[in-house]
Coordinates of C-alpha atoms and ligand atoms in Angstrom, one line a residue:
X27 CA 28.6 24.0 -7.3
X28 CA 25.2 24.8 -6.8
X29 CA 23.8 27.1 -10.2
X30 CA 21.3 29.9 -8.7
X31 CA 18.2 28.4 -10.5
X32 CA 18.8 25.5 -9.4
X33 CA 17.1 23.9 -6.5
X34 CA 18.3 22.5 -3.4
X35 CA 16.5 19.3 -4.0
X36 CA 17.5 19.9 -7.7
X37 CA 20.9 19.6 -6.7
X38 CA 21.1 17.2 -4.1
X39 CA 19.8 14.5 -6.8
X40 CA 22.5 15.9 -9.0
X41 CA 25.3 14.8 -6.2
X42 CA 23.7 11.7 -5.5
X43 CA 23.4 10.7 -8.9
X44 CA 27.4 11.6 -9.7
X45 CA 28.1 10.2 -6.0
X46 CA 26.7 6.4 -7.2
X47 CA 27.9 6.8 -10.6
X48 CA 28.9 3.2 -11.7
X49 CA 27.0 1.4 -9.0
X50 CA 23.6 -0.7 -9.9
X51 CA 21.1 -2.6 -7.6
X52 CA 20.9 -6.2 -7.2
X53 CA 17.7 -5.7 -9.7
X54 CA 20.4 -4.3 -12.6
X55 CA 19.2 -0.6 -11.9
X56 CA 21.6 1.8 -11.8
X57 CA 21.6 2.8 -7.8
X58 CA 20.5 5.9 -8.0
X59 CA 16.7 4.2 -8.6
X60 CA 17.2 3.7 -4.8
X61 CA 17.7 7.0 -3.2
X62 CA 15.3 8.8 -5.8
X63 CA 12.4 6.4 -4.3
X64 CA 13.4 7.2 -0.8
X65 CA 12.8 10.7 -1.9
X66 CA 9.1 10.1 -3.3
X67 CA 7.7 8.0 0.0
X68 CA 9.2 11.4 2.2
X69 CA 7.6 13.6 -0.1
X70 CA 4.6 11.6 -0.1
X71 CA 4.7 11.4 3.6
X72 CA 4.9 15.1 3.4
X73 CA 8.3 15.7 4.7
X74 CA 10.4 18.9 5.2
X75 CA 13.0 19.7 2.6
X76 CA 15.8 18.9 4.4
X77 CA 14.7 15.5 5.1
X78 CA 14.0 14.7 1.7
X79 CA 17.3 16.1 0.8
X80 CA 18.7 13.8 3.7
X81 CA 16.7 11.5 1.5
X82 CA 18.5 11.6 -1.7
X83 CA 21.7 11.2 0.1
X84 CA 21.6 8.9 2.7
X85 CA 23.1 6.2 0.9
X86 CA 26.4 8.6 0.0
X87 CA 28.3 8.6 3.0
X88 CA 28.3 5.3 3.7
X89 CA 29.0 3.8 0.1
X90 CA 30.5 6.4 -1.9
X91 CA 33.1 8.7 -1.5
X92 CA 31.5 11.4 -0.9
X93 CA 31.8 13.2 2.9
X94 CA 29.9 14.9 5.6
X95 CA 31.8 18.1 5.2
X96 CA 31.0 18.2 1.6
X97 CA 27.1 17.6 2.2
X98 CA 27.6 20.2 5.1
X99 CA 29.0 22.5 2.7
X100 CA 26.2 22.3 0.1
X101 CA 23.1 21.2 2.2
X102 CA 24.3 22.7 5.5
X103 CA 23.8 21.6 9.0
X104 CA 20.8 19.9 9.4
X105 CA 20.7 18.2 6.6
X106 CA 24.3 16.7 7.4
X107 CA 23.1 15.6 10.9
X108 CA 20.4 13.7 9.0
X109 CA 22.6 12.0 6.8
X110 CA 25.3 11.4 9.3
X111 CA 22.8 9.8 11.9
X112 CA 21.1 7.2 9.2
X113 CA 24.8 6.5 8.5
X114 CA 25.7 6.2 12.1
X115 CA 22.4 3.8 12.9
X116 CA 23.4 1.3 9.8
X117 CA 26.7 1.1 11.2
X118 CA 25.1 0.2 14.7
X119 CA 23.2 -2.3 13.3
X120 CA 26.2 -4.2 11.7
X121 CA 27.8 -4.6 15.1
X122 CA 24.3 -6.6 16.0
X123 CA 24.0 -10.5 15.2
X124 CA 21.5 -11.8 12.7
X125 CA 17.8 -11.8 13.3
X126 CA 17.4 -15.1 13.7
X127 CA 19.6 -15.2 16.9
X128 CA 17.2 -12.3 18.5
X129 CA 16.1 -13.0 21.9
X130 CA 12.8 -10.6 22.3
X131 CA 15.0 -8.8 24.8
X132 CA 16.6 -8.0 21.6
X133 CA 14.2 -6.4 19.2
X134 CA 13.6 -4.1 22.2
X135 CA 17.1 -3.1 22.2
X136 CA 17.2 -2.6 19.2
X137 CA 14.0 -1.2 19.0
X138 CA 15.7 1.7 22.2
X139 CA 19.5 1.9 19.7
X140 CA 17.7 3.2 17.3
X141 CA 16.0 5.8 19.4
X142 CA 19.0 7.1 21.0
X143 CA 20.7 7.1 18.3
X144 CA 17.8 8.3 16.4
X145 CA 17.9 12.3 18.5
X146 CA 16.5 13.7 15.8
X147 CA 13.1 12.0 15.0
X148 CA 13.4 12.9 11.5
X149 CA 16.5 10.0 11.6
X150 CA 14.1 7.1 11.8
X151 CA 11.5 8.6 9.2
X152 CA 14.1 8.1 6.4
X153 CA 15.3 4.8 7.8
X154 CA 11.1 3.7 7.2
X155 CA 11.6 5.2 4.0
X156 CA 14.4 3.4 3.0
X157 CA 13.8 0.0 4.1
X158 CA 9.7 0.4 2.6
X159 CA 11.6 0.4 -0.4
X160 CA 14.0 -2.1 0.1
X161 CA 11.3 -4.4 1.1
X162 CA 9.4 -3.5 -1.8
X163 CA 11.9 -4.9 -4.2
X164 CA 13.1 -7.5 -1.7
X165 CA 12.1 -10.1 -5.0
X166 CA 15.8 -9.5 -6.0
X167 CA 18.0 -10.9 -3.5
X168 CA 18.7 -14.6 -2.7
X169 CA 16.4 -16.1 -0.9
X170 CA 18.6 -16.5 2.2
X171 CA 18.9 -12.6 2.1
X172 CA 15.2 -11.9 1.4
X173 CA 14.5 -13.6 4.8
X174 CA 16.6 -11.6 7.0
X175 CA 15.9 -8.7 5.6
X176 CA 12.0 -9.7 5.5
X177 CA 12.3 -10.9 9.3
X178 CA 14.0 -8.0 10.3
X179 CA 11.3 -5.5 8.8
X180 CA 8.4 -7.7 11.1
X181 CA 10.5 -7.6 14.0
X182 CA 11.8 -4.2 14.7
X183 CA 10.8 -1.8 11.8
X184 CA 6.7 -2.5 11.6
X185 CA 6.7 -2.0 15.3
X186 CA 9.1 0.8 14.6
X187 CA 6.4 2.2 12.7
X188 CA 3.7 1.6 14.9
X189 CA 5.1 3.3 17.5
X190 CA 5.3 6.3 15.7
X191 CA 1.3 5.6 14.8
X192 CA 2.5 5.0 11.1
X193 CA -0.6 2.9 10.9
X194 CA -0.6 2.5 7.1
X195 CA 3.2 1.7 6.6
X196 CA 3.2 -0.6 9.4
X197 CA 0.4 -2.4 7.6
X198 CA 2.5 -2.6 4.5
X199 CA 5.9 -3.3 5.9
X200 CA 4.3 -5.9 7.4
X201 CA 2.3 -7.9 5.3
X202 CA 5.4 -7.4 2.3
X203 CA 7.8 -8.9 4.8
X204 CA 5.6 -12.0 6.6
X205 CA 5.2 -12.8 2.6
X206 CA 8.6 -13.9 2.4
X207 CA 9.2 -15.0 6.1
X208 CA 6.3 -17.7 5.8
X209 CA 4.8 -17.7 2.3
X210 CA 2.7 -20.4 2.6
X211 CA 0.9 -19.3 5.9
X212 CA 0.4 -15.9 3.8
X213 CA -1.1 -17.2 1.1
X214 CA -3.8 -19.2 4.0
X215 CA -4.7 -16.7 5.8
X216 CA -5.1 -13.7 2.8
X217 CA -7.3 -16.5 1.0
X218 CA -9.2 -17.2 4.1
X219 CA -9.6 -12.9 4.5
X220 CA -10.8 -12.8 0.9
X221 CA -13.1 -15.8 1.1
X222 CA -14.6 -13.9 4.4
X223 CA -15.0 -10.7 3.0
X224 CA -17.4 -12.5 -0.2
X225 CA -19.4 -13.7 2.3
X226 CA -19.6 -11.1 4.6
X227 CA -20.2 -8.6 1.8
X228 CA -23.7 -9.1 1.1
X229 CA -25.0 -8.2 4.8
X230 CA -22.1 -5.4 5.5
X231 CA -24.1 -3.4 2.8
X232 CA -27.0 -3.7 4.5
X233 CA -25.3 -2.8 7.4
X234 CA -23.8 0.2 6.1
X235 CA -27.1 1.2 4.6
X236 CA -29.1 1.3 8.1
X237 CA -26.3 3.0 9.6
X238 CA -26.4 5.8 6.8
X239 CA -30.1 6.2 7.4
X240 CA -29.5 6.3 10.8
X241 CA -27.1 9.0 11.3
X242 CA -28.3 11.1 8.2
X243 CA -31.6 11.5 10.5
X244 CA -29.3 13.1 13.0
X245 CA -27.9 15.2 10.9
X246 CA -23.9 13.8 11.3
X247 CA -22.1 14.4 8.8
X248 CA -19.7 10.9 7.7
X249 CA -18.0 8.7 5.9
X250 CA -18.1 4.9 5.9
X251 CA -15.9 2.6 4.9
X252 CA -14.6 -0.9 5.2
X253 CA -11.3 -1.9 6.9
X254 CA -9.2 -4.3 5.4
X255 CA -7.4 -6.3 7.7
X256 CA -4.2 -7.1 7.4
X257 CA -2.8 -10.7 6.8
X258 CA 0.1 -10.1 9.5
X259 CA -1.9 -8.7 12.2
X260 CA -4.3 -11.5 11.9
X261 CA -1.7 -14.0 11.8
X262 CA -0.8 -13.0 15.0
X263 CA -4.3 -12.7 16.8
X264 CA -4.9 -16.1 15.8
X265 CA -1.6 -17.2 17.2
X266 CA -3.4 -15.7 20.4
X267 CA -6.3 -17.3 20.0
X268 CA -5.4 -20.5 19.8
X269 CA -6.0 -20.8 16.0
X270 CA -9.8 -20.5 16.9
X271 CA -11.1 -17.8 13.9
X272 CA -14.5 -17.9 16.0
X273 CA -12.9 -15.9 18.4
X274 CA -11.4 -13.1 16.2
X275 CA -14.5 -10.8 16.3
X276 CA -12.7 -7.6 14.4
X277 CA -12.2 -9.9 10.7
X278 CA -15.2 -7.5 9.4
X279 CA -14.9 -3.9 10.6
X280 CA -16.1 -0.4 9.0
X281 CA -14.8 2.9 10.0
X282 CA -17.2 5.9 10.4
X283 CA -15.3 8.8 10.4
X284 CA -17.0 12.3 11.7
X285 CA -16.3 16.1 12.1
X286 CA -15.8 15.7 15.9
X287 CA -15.4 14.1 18.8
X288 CA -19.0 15.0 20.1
X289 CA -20.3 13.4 16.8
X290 CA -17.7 9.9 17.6
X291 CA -19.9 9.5 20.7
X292 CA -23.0 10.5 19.5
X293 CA -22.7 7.4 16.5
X294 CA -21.4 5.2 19.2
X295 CA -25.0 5.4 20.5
X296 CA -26.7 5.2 17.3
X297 CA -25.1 1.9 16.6
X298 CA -25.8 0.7 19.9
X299 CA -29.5 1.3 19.3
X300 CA -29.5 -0.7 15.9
X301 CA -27.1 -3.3 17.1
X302 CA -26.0 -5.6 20.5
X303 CA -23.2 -4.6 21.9
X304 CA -20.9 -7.5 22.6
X305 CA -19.6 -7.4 26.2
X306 CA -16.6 -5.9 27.1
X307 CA -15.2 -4.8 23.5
X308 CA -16.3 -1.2 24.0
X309 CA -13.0 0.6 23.6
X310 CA -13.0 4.5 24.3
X311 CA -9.3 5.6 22.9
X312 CA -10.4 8.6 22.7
X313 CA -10.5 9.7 26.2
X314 CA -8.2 6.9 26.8
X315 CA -5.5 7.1 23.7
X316 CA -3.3 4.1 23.0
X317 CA 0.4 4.5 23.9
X318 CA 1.0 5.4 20.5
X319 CA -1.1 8.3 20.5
X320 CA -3.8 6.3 18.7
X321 CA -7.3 7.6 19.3
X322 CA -11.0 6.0 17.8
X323 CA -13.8 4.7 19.6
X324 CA -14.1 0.8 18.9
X325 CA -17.1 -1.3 19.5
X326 CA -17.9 -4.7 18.5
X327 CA -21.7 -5.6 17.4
X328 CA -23.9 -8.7 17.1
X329 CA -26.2 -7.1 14.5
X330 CA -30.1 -9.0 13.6
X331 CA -28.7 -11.9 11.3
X332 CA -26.1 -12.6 13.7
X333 CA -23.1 -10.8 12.1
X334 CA -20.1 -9.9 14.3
X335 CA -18.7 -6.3 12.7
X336 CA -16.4 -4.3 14.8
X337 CA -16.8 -0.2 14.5
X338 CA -13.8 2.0 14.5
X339 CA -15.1 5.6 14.9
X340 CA -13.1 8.7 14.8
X341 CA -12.7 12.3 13.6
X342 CA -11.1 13.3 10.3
X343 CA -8.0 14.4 12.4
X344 CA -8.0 11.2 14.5
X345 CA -7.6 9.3 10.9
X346 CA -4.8 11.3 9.6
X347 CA -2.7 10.3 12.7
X348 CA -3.7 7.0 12.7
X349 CA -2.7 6.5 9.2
X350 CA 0.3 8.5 8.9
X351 CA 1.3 9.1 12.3
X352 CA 4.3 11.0 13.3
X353 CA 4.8 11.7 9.5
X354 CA 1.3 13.4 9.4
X355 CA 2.1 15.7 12.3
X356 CA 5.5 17.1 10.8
X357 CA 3.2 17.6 7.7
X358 CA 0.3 19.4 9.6
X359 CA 2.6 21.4 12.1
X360 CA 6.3 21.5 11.2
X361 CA 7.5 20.1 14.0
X362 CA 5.9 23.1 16.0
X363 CA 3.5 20.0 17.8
X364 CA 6.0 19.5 20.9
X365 CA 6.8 23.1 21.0
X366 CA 3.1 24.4 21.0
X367 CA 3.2 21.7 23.7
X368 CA 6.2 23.1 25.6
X369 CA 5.0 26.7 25.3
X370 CA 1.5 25.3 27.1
X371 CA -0.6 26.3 24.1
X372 CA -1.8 22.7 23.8
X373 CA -3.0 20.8 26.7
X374 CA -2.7 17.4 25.3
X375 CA 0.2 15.6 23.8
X376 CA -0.5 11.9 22.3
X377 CA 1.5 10.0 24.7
X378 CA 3.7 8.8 21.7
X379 CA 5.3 12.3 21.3
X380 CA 6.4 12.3 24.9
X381 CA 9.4 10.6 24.4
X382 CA 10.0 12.0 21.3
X383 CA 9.9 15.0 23.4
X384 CA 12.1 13.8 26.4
X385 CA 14.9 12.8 23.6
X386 CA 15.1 16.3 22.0
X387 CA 14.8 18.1 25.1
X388 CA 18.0 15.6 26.0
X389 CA 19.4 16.4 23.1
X390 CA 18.8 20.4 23.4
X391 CA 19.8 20.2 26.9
X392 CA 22.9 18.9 26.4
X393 CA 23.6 21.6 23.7
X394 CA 22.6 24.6 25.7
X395 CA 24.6 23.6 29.0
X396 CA 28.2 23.1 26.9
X397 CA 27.5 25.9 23.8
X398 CA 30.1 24.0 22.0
X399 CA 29.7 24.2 18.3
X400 CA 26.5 21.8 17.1
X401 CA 28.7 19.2 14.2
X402 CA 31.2 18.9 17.7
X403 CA 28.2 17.9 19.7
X404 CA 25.9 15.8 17.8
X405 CA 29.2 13.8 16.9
X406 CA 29.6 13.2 20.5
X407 CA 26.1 12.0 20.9
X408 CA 27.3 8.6 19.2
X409 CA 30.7 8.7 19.7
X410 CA 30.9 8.7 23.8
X411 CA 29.1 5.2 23.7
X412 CA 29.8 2.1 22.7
X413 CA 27.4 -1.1 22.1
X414 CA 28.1 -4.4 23.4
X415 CA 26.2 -7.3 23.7
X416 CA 25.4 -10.3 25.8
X417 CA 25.9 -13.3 24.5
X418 CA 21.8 -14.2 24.8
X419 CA 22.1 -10.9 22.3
X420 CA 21.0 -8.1 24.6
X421 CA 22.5 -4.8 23.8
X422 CA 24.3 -2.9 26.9
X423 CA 25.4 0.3 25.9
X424 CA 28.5 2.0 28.0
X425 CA 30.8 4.8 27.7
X426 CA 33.5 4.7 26.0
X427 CA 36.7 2.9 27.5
X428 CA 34.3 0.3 29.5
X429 CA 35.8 -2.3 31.0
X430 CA 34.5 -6.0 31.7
X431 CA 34.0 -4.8 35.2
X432 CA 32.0 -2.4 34.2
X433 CA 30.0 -4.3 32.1
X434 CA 29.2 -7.4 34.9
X435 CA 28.0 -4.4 37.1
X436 CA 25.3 -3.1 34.6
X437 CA 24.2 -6.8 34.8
X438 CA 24.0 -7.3 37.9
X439 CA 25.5 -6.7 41.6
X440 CA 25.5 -10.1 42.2
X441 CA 27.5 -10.9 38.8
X442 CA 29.6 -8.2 39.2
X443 CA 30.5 -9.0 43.0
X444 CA 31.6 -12.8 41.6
X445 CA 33.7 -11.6 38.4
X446 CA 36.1 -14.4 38.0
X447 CA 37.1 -13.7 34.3
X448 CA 35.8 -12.7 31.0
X449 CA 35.4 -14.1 27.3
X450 CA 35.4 -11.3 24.5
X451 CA 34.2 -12.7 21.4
X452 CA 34.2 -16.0 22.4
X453 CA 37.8 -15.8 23.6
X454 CA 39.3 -15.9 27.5
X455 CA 40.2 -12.0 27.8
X456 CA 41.7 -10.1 31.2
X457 CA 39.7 -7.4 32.8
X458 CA 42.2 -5.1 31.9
X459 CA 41.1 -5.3 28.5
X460 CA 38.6 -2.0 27.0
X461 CA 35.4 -3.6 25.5
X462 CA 34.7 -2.3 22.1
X463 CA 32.2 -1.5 19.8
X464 CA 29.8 -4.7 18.9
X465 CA 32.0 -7.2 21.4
X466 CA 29.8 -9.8 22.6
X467 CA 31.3 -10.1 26.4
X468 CA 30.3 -13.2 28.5
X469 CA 31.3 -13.0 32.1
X470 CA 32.2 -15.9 34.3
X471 CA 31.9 -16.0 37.4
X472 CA 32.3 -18.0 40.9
X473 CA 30.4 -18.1 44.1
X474 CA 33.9 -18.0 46.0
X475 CA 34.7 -14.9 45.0
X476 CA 35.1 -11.6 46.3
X477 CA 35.5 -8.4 45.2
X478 CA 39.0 -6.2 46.4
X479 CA 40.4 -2.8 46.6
X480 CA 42.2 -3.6 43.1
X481 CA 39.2 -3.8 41.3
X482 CA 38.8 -0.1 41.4
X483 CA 41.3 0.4 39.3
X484 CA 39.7 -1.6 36.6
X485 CA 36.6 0.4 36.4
X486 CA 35.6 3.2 34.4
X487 CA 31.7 4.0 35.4
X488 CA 30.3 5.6 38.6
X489 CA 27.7 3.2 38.4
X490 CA 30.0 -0.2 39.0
X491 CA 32.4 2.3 41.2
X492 CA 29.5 2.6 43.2
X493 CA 28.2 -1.0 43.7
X494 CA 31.9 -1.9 44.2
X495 CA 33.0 0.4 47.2
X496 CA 29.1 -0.4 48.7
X497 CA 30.2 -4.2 48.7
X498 CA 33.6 -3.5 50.1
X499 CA 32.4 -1.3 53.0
X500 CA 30.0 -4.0 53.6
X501 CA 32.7 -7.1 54.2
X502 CA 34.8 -4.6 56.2
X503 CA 31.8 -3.9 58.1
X504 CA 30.9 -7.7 58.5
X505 CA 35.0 -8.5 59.2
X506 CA 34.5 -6.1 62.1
X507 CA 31.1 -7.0 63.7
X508 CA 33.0 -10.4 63.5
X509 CA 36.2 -9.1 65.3
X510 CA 32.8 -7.8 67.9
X511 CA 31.6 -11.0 68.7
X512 CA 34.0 -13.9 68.2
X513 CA 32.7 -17.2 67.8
X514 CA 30.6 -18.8 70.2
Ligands
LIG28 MN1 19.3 2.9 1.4

């Protein structure tokens, strides 16, 4: 039980620490090392309590024997639904194959799971915050294992992370994993960034010291920096350029950073009247932000000893989000960001929180309409769906109770129309049989074939109901128009 004095953080590493009693990392560690460093990155990330308490348990659930109802009991609701949804998307992503059988199809899906499963936001920020860490100490796994796990962390989480405008943690889940997925390419390409940056230093400084002059004459107030670029994001631009460095004009960039936006444009300018503009790589995200929610004004310069430097210029504000993202606006406004927005008192929402927004006003919905008790509900959330997948690896997700029918439907019309069996897991099934959780479902088919009445009894969905009785009107339809005009 939970002393007065004591904390609730206090206390929840106290459980934890008795929870994973006995068990140690693959480093030797005793466990407990783990969930303690989740706890630091979502306190650094400036986290609400309850996640960081969700933090220091989320491991509990699924490996100890600790339960939901007693974390409920000590931590209450919220923090509960936390731990019980990072539980719930682990468990999810068991039922998947390995990475290296990912289809791109895939890593969307995956990409989507996570989000629905995710309902409350706060879900995915300690699922970052876990795997940062485990990718941090990936050095002491087999090498088979560090991989995966390395791949995995390219393919869904730094996107993951990018998508919530995490720009610094995508920069470091990314370059930590590519490491181990090709090490030798790594080592290339952050030699070839460090030998550019020695050569490039010499004129940046002169280029930062004009600019300085420049805009201290115009009284803007600002700070200038370099922008490291990271190994993994160059990798891939060079993958897209045909291996041709002449043609990746952002390897030497500075960031000016100013009080507003007035001042972003105004500098804009200013470089524009030191420098040449290079055609076409004038990039206004601020009036036009980037899907994420990312916002800077980028321009790309040709400056007097031929240089190419790329300018990233943005507010203070602008920078915090770019750098930490969602993370930064939980830290800034509590959450209160989409509900200022609902409420109309802000007019503009980065484009990112909109369907962070559309998922919790789901969620919410779903709870107002049936006021059943919340632990009932959010259960339900996961538990009315199953996942199954095609064999390429794409994830279809259906209600509980699916049957194969059901499944060809959501593929197609056309499949579904020509259903002439099923393999479950690789073996010749019946469409009787209820799909389940994680069954990879391959359906065969046959032009010959046609749908009948007795296929209704072997659906569950309104969707596939609906395809099925449109196709079976249809022949009757055609059998009569037939009957109309017999053959000539
Ligand atoms: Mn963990």
């Amino acid at each position: 039980m939970k002393t007065s004095e004591e904390s609730r953080v206090e206390h929840a590493i106290e459980v934890a620490k008795k929870a994973h009693e006995g068990q140690f990392r693959k480093t030797g560690e005793p466990y407990i090392i783990h969930p303690l460093a989740v706890k630091k990155i979502l306190e650094d990330w400036g986290m609400d309590e309850d996640t960081i308490i969700a933090g220091i348990l989320h491991d509990t659930v699924e490996d100890t024997s600790l339960t939901l109802d007693d974390i409920r009991k000590d931590f209450g609701e919220s923090v509960a639904f936390l731990v019980d949804g990072v539980t719930k998307l682990s468990t999810a992503r068991t039922g998947m194959r390995d990475i290296d059988t990912y289809l791109p199809a895939t890593r969307d899906n995956f990409l989507r799971l996570m989000i629905a499963l995710g309902d409350d936001i706060r879900v995915l920020i300690i699922k970052l915050a876990d795997r940062l860490h485990n990718i941090r100490t990936l050095s002491a796994l087999p090498p088979d294992k560090q991989r995966k796990i390395a791949k995995e962390t390219l393919e869904v989480f730094a996107p993951l992370a990018d998508r919530l405008n995490m720009g610094q943690l995508r920069v470091e889940l990314a370059d930590l994993s590519f490491k181990y997925v090709d090490p030798k390419r790594f080592n290339e390409l952050k030699n070839l960034i460090t030998r550019h940056n020695k050569s490039a230093e010499k004129s940046l400084q002169k280029i930062k010291t004009e600019i300085s002059a420049a805009l201290k004459k115009e009284k803007i107030n600002f700070e200038i920096s370099g922008r490291v670029k990271s190994v993994y994001s160059l990798h891939k631009k060079l993958a897209k350029h045909n291996q041709n460095i002449n043609e990746i004009y952002d390897l030497t960039a500075l960031r000016i950073i100013v009080d507003d936006v007035t001042d972003c444009y105004l500098t804009l300018g200013i470089i524009h009247s030191l420098y040449t503009p290079m055609n076409g790589r004038i990039k206004d995200y601020i009036a036009m932000p980037k899907q994420n929610g990312y916002q800077s004004l980028h321009t790309t310069v040709i400056t007097k000893d031929k240089h190419i430097v790329e300018f990233q210029i943005r507010t203070h504000a602008m920078h915090e989000y770019a750098e930490r993202g969602l993370a930064a606006s939980f830290y800034y406004n509590e959450q209160k960001l989409t509900e200022n927005y609902k409420e109309g008192k802000i007019e503009h929402l980065p484009t990112n929180l909109l369907w962070i927004t559309e998922l919790q006003t789901t969620a919410a919905r779903l709870r107002e309409g049936k006021k059943v008790d919340l632990k009932k509900l959010k259960l339900n959330l996961f538990a009315d769906k199953i996942f199954v997948y095609t064999p390429k690896g794409d994830i279809i997700d259906l209600p509980t109770g699916a049957l194969p029918l059901d499944f060809a439907y959501r593929l197609h019309s056309e499949i579904g129309d020509h259903v002439v069996g099923v393999k479950i897991n690789g073996k010749m099934s019946n469409l009787n049989k209820k799909l389940e959780q994680g069954d990879v479902v391959e359906i065969l088919t046959s032009k010959n074939q046609k749908p009948n009445t007795s296929w209704l009894s072997r659906i569950i969905t309104s969707h596939a109901r609906h395809k099925l009785l449109h196709r079976l009107n249809r022949s009757s339809d055609n059998m009569i128009k037939q009957d109309k005009n017999p053959k000539k």
